[in-house]
CSV table of C-alpha atoms in Angstrom, one decimal:
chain,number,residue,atom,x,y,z
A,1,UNK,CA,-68.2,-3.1,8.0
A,2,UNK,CA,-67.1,-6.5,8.4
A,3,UNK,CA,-64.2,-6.5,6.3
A,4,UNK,CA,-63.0,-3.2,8.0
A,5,UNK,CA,-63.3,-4.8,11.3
A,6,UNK,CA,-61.2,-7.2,9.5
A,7,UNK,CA,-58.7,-4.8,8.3
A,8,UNK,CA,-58.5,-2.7,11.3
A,9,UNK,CA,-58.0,-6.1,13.3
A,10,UNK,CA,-54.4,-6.6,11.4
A,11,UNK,CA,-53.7,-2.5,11.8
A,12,UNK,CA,-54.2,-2.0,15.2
A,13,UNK,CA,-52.1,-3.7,17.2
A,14,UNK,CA,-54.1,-3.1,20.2
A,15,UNK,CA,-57.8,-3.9,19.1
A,16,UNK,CA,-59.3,-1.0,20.5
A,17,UNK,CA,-60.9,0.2,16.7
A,18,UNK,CA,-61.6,-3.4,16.3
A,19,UNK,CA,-63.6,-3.7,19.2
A,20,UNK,CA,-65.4,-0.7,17.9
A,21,UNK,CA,-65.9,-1.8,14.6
A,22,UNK,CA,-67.4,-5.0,16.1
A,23,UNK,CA,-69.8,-3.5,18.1
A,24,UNK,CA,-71.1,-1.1,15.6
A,25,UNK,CA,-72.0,-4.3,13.5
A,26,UNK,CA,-73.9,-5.7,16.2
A,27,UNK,CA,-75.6,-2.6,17.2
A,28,UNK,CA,-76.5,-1.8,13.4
A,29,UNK,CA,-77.4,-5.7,12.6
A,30,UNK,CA,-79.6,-5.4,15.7
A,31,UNK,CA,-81.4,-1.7,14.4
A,32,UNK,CA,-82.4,-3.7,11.4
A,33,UNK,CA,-82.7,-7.1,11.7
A,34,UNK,CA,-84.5,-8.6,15.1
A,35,UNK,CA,-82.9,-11.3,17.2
A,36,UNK,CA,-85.0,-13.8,19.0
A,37,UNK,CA,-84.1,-12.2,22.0
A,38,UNK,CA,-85.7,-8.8,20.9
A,39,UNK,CA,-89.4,-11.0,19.8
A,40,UNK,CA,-92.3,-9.8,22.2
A,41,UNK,CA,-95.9,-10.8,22.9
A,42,UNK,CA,-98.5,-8.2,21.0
A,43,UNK,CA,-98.9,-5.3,22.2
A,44,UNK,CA,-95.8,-5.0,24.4
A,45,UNK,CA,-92.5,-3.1,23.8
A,46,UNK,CA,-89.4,-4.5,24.9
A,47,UNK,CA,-87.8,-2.5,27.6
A,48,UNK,CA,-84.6,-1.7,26.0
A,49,UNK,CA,-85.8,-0.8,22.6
A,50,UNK,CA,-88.3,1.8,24.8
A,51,UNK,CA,-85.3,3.3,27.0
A,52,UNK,CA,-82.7,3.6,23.9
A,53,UNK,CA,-84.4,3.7,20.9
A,54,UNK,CA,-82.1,5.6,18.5
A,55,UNK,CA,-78.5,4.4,20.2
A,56,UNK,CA,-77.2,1.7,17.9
A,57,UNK,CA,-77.5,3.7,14.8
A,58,UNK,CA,-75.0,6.3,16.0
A,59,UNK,CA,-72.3,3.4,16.9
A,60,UNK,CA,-72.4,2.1,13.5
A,61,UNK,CA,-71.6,5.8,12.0
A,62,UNK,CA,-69.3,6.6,15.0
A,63,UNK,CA,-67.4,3.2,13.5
A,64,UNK,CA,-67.8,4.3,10.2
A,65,UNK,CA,-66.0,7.6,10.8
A,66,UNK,CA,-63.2,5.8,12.9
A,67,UNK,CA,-62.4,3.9,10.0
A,68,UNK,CA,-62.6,6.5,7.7
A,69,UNK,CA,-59.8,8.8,9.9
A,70,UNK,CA,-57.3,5.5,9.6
A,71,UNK,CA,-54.8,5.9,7.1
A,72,UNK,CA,-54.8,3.3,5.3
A,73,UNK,CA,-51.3,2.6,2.8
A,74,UNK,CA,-51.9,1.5,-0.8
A,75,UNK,CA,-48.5,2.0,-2.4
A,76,UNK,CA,-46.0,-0.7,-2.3
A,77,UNK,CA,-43.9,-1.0,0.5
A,78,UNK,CA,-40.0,0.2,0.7
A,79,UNK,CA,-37.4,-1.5,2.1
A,80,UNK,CA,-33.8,-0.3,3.0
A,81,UNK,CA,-31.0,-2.4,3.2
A,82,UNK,CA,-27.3,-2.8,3.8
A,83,UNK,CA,-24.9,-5.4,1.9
A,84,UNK,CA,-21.5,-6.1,2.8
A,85,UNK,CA,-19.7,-7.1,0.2
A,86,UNK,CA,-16.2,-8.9,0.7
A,87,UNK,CA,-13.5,-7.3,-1.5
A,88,UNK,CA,-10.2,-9.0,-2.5
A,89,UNK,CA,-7.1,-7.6,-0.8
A,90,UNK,CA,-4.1,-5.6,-1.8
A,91,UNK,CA,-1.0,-4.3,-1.4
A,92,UNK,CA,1.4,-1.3,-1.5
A,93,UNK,CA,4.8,-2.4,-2.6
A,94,UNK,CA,7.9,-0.3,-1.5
A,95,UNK,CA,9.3,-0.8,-4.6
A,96,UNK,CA,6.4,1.8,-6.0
A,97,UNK,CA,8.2,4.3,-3.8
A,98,UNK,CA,11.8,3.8,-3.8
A,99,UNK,CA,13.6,7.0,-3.6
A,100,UNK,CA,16.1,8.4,-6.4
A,101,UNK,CA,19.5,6.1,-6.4
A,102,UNK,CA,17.6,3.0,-5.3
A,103,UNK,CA,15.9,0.1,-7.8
A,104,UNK,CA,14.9,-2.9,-6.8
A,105,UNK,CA,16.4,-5.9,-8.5
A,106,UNK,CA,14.9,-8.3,-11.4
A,107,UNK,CA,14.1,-11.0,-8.7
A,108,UNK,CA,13.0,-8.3,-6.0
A,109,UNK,CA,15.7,-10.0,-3.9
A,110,UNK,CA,18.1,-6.9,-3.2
A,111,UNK,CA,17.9,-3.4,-4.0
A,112,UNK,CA,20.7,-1.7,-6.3
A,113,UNK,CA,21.9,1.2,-4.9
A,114,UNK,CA,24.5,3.6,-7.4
A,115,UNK,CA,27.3,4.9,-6.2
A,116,UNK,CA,30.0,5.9,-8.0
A,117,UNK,CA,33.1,4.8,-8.9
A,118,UNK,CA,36.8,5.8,-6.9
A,119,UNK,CA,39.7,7.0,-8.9
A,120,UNK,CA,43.1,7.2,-7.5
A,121,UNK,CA,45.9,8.2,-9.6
A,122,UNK,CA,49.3,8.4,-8.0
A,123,UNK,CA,52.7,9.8,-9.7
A,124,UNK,CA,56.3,8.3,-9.0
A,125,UNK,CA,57.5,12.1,-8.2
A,126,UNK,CA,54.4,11.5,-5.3
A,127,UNK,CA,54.8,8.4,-4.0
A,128,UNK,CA,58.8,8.6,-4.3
A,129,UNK,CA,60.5,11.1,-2.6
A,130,UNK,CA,64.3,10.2,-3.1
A,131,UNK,CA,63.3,10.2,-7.2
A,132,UNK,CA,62.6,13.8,-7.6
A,133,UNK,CA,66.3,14.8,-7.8
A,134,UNK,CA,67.0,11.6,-9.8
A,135,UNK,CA,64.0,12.7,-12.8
A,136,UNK,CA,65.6,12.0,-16.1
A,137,UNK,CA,68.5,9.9,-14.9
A,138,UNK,CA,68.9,6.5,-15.4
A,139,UNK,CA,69.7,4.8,-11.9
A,140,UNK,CA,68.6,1.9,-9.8
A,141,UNK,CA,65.0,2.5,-8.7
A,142,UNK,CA,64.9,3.5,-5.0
A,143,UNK,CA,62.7,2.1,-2.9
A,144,UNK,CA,59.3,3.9,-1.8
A,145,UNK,CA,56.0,3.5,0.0
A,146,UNK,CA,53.2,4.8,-2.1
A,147,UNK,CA,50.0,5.4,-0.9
A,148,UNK,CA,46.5,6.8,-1.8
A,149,UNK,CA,42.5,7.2,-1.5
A,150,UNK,CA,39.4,8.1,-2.6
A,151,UNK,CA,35.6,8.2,-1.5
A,152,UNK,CA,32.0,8.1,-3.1
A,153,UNK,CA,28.8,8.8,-1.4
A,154,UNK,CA,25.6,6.8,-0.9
A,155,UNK,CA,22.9,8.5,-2.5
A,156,UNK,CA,21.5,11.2,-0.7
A,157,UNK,CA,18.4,9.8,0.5
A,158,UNK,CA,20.2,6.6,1.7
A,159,UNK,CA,21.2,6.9,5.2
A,160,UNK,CA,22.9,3.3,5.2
A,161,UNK,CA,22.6,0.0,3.2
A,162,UNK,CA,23.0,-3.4,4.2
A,163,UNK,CA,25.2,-5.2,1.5
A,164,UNK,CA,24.2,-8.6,0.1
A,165,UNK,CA,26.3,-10.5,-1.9
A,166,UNK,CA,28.3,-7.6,-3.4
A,167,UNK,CA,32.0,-7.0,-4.8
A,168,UNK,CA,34.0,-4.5,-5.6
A,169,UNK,CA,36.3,-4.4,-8.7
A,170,UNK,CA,39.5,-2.5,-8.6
A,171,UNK,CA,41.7,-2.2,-12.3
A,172,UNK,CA,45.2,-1.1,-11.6
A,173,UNK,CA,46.5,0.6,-14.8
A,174,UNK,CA,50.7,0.8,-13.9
A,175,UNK,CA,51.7,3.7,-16.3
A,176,UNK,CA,55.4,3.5,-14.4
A,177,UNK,CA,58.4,1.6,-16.8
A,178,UNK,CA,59.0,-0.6,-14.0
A,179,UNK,CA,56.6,-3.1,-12.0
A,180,UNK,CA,56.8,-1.8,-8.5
A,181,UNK,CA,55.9,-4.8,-6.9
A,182,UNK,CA,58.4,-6.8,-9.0
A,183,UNK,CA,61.0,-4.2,-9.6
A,184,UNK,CA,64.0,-6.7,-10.4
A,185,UNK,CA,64.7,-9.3,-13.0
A,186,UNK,CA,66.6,-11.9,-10.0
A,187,UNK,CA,65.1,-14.7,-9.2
A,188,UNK,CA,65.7,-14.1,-5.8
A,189,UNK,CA,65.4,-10.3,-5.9
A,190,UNK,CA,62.7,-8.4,-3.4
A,191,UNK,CA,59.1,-8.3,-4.3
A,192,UNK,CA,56.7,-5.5,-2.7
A,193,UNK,CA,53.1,-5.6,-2.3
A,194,UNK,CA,49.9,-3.3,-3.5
A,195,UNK,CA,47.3,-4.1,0.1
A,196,UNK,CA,43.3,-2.3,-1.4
A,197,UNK,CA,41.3,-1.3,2.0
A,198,UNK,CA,37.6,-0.6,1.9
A,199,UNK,CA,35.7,0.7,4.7
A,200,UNK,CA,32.7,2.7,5.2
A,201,UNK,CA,33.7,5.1,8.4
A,202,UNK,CA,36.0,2.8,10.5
A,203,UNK,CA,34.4,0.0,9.6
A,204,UNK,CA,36.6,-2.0,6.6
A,205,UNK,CA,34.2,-3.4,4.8
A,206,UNK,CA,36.6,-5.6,2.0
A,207,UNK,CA,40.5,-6.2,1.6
A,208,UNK,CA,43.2,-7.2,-1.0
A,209,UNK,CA,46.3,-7.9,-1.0
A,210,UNK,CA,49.0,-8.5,-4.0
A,211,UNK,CA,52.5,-10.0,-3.5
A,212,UNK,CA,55.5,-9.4,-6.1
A,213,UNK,CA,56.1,-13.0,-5.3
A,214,UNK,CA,52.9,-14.8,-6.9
A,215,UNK,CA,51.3,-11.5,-8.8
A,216,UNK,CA,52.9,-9.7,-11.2
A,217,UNK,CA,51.6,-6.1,-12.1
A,218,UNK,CA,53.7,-5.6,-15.2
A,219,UNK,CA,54.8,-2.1,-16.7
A,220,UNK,CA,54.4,0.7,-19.0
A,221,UNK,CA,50.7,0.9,-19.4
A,222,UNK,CA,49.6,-2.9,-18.3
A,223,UNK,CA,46.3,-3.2,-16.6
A,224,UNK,CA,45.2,-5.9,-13.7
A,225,UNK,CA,42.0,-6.3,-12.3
A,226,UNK,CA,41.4,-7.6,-8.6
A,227,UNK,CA,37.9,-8.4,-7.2
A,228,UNK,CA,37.3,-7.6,-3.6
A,229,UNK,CA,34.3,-9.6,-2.3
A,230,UNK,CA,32.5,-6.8,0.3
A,231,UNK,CA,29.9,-7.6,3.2
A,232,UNK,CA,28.6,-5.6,6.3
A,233,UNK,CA,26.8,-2.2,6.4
A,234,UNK,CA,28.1,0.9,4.3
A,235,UNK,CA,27.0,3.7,6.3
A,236,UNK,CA,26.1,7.5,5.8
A,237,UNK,CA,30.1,8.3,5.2
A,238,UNK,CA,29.6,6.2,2.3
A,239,UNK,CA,32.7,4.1,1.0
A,240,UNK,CA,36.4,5.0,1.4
A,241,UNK,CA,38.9,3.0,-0.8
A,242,UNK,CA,42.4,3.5,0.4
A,243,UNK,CA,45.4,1.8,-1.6
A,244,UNK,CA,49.5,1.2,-0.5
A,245,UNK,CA,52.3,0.3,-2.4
A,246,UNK,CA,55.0,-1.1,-1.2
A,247,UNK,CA,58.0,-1.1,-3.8
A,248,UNK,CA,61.7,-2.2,-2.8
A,249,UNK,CA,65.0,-1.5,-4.4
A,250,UNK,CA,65.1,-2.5,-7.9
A,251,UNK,CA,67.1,-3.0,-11.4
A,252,UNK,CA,68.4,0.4,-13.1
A,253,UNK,CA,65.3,2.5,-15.0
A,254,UNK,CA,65.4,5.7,-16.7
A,255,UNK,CA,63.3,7.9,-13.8
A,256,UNK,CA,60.7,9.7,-14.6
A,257,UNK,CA,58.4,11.2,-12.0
A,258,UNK,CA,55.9,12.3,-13.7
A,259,UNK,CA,54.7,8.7,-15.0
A,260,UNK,CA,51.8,7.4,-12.9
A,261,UNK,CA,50.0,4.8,-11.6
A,262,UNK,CA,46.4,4.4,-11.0
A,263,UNK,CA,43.3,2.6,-9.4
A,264,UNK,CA,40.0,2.9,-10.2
A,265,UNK,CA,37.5,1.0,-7.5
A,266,UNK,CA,33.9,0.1,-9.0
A,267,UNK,CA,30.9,-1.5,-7.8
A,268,UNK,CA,28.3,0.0,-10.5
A,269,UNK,CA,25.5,-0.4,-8.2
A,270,UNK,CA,25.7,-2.3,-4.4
A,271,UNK,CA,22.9,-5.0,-3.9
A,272,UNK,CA,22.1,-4.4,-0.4
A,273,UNK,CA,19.6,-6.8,1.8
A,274,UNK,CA,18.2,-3.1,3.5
A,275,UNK,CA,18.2,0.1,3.5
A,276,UNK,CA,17.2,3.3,5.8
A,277,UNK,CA,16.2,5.7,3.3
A,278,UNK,CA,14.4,9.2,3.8
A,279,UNK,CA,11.6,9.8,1.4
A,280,UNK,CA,11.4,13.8,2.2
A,281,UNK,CA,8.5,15.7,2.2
A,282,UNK,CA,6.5,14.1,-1.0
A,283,UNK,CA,8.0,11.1,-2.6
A,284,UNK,CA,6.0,10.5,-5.8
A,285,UNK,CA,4.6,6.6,-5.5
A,286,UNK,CA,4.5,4.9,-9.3
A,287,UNK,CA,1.0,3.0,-9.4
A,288,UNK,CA,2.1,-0.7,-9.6
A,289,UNK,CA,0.5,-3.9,-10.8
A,290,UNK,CA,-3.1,-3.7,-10.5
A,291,UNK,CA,-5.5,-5.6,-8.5
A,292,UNK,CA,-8.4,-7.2,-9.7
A,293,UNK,CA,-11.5,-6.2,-7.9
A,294,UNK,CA,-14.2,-8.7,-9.1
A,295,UNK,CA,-17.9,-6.3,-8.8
A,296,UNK,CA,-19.4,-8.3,-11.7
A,297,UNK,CA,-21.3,-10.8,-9.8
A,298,UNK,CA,-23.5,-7.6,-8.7
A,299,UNK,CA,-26.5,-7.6,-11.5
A,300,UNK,CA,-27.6,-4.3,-12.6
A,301,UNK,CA,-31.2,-4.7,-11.0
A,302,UNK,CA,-29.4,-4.2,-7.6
A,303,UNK,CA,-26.6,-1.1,-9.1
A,304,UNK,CA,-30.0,0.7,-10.5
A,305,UNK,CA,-31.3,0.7,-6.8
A,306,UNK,CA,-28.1,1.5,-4.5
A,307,UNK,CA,-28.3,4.7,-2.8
A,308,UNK,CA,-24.7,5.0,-1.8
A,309,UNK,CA,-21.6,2.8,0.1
A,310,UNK,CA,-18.3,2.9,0.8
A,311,UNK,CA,-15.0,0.9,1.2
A,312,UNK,CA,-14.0,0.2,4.5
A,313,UNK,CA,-9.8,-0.2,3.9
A,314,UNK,CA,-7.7,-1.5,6.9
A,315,UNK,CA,-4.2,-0.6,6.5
A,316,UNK,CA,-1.5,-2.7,7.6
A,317,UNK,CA,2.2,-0.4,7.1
A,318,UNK,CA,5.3,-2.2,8.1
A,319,UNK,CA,7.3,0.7,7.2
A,320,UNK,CA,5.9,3.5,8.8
A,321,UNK,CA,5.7,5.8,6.1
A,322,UNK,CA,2.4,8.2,5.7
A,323,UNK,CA,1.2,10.7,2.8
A,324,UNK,CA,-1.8,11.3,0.0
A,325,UNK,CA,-2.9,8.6,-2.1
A,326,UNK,CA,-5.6,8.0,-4.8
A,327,UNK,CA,-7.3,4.6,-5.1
A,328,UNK,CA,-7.8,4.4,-8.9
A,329,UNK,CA,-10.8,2.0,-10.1
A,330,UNK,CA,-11.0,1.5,-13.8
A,331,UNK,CA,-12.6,-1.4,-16.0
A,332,UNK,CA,-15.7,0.1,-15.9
A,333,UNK,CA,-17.6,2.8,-18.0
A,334,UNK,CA,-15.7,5.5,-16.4
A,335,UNK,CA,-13.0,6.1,-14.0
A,336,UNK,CA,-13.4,6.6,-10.3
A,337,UNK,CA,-11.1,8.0,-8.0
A,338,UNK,CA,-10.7,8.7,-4.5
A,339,UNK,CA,-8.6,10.4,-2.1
A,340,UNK,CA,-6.9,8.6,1.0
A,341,UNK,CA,-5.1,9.5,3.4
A,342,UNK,CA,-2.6,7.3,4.7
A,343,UNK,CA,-1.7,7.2,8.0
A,344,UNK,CA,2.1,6.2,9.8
A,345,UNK,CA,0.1,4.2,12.4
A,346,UNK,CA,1.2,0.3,11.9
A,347,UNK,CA,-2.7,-0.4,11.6
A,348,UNK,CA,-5.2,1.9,10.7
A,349,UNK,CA,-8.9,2.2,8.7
A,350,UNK,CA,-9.9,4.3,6.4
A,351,UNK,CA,-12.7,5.0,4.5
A,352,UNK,CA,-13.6,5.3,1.0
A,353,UNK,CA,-17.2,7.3,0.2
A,354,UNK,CA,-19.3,6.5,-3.2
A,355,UNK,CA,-21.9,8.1,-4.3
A,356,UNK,CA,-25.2,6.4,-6.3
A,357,UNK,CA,-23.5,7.7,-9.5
A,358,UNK,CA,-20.0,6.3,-8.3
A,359,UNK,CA,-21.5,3.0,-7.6
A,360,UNK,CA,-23.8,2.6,-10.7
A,361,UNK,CA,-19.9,2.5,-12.4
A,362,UNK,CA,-18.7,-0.2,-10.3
A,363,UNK,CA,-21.0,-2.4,-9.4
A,364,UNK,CA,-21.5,-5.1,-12.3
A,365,UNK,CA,-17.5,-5.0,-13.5
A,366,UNK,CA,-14.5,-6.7,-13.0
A,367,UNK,CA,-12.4,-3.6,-12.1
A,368,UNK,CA,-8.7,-2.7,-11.3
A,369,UNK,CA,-7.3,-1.1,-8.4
A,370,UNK,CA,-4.0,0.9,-8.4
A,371,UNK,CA,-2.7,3.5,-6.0
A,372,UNK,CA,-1.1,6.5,-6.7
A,373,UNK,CA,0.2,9.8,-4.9
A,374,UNK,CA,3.0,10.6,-2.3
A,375,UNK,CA,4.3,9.3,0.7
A,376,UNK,CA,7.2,11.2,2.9
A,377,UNK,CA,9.0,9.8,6.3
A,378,UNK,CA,12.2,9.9,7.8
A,379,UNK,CA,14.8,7.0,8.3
A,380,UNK,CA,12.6,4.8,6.7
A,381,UNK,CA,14.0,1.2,6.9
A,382,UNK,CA,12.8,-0.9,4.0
A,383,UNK,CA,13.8,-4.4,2.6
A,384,UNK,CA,12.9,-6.1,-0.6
A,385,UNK,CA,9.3,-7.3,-0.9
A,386,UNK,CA,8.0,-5.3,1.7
A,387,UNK,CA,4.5,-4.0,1.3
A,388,UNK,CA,1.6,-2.5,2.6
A,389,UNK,CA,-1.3,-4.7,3.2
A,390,UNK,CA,-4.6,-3.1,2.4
A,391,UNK,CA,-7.9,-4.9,3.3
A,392,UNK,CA,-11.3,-4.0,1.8
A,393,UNK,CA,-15.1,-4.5,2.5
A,394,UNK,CA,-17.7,-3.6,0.5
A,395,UNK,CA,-21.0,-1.8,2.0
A,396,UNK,CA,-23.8,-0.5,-0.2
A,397,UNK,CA,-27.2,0.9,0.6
A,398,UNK,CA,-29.9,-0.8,-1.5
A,399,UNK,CA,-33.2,0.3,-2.0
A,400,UNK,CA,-36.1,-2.2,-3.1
A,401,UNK,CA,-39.9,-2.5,-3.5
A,402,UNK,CA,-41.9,-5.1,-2.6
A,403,UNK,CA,-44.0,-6.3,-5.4
């Protein structure tokens, strides 16, 4: 009884089965062993004993059954707790989304948009209205302003592009059988001049111009190449390359009008600084270069006895773009995946759910970490190296025993 009193003291928080307890010991140790107290003459009875004879042996059995209705636990205790767990960090980049006609460059300095090249092919009958009825006649060549142009288009999901350091290469192939820019042999003869006009809208964009005097483009098939160095923004008309000839009076030729001369305008692909690009409704995003997430300082004691946790991402997105993505996380026994949803919101969270049998795969590894999926938006500004922050944290629910 002592050691329940003992027992019941630590159980109940308020004493009140302790108190019991203890005075069921006292009333039992007083039934059966005599105090001092309780020591009378002969042939007297002490007053209590006479009023409450049997009293003290119920209290001790009235403790013993308040004891016996306490439940009392035997198995070890259970405790469940909750570890955050600090994950590395990663990002998006834009280039894993870069819509058809746009790259990004070997240095990730500038993207490389394709557009393609500008022909113009002009013939003397054309350009030179006073040779028509002179065709097949051998007379001095008269004089005539030439002039012609063509276009190419941005790629269609490219609103507008910023150019970098860019240039534009025009080869002039002069299929005439006279230079028209240097159509006589006199020193002191007239010279014309061949002006090259880019622009993108109104906006010119580059210019050249060649002078008979210092620049010669020679004859009957000869080919010249000028470089246009370009700079500003090349907009949703894309870029217009408009070329004039200027060709004086010259020496005696045999006239054929049906000879030409013609300019093609290339720039391959434009290195632009920026773009505003519209992704549509589901561009594809290419999973990147993965990133490490380090799980393996997690022993295998704790994985065995993790109910369940989750990945708390923050999401910081420069660009505005939203869509579907998968988180991908491999390096361990098997693959898990899970779906997120990523908002247009410059900041947002978002939450990734594992399961016990999710978690029993990752904790304990060093894993990697790519995204893939879609992403849409509209007028879409991007530049080169722009990305989408993502920042993780760990939290598991672990279960342990007390030993």
């Amino acid at each position: 009884l002592k050691w329940a009193a003992a027992l019941a003291y630590v159980t109940d928080p308020n004493h009140t089965l302790t108190l019991s307890l203890a005075r069921a010991i006292d009333a039992l140790s007083d039934s059966t062993i005599p105090s001092l107290s309780d020591q009378v003459p002969p042939g007297r009875t002490h007053p209590h004993k006479q009023r409450f004879p049997m009293m003290r042996r119920p209290l001790a059995l009235a403790a013993l059954v308040l004891l016996a209705a306490c439940d009392i636990p035997t198995a070890a205790p259970r405790w469940d707790m909750t570890w955050n767990v600090p994950s590395q960090n990663t990002t998006l980049s834009v280039n894993t989304f870069l819509p058809s006609g746009v790259t990004a460059n070997a240095g990730n300095t500038a993207f490389l948009v394709t557009v393609n090249n500008v022909s113009i092919t002009q013939t003397l009958g054309s350009d030179c209205a006073l040779c028509g009825p002179l065709n097949g006649t051998t007379v001095p060549k008269p004089a005539f302003v030439g002039s012609g142009n063509g276009s190419a288009a941005l790629p269609a999901s490219v609103s507008s592009a910023t150019l970098g350091v860019d240039t534009l290469t025009v080869t002039m192939t002069n299929g005439l059988n006279f230079d028209p820019i240097k159509p006589t042999a006199a020193a002191a003869g007239d010279t014309g001049w061949v002006v090259t006009t880019v622009k993108s809208g109104a906006t010119v964009i580059g210019k050249d111009s060649v002078n008979g005097q210092t620049f010669a483009l020679g004859k009957n098939g000869a080919v010249v190449t000028r470089k246009i160095p370009l700079s500003g923004t090349v907009g949703g008309a894309g870029v217009t390359v408009s070329v004039v000839v200027d060709s004086p009076l010259g020496d005696p030729v045999t006239i054929n009008t049906a000879q030409t001369i013609s300019f093609t305008a290339s720039v391959g692909t434009l290195q632009v600084s920026s773009a505003t690009v519209n992704l549509g409704a589901a561009t594809t995003v290419t999973p990147g270069t993965p990133t490490t997430v380090d799980l393996s300082g997690i022993s295998n004691s704790v994985a065995k006895n993790v109910n369940n946790g989750f990945f708390i991402l923050t999401v910081t997105n420069p660009l505005g773009v939203a869509g579907n993505l998968t988180a991908n996380f491999t390096g361990g026994p098997a693959a898990v995946s899970k779906a997120l949803a990523l908002s247009s919101a410059a900041t947002s969270t978002d939450t990734l759910n594992f399961s016990n049998g999710d978690l029993k795969t990752l904790l304990g590894y060093s894993l990697q970490l790519t995204f893939s999926g879609s992403v849409s938006g509209s007028s879409v500004t991007i530049a080169p190296g722009q990305t989408l922050a993502v920042t993780s944290r760990l939290q598991i629910n672990v279960e342990t025993v007390s030993p």
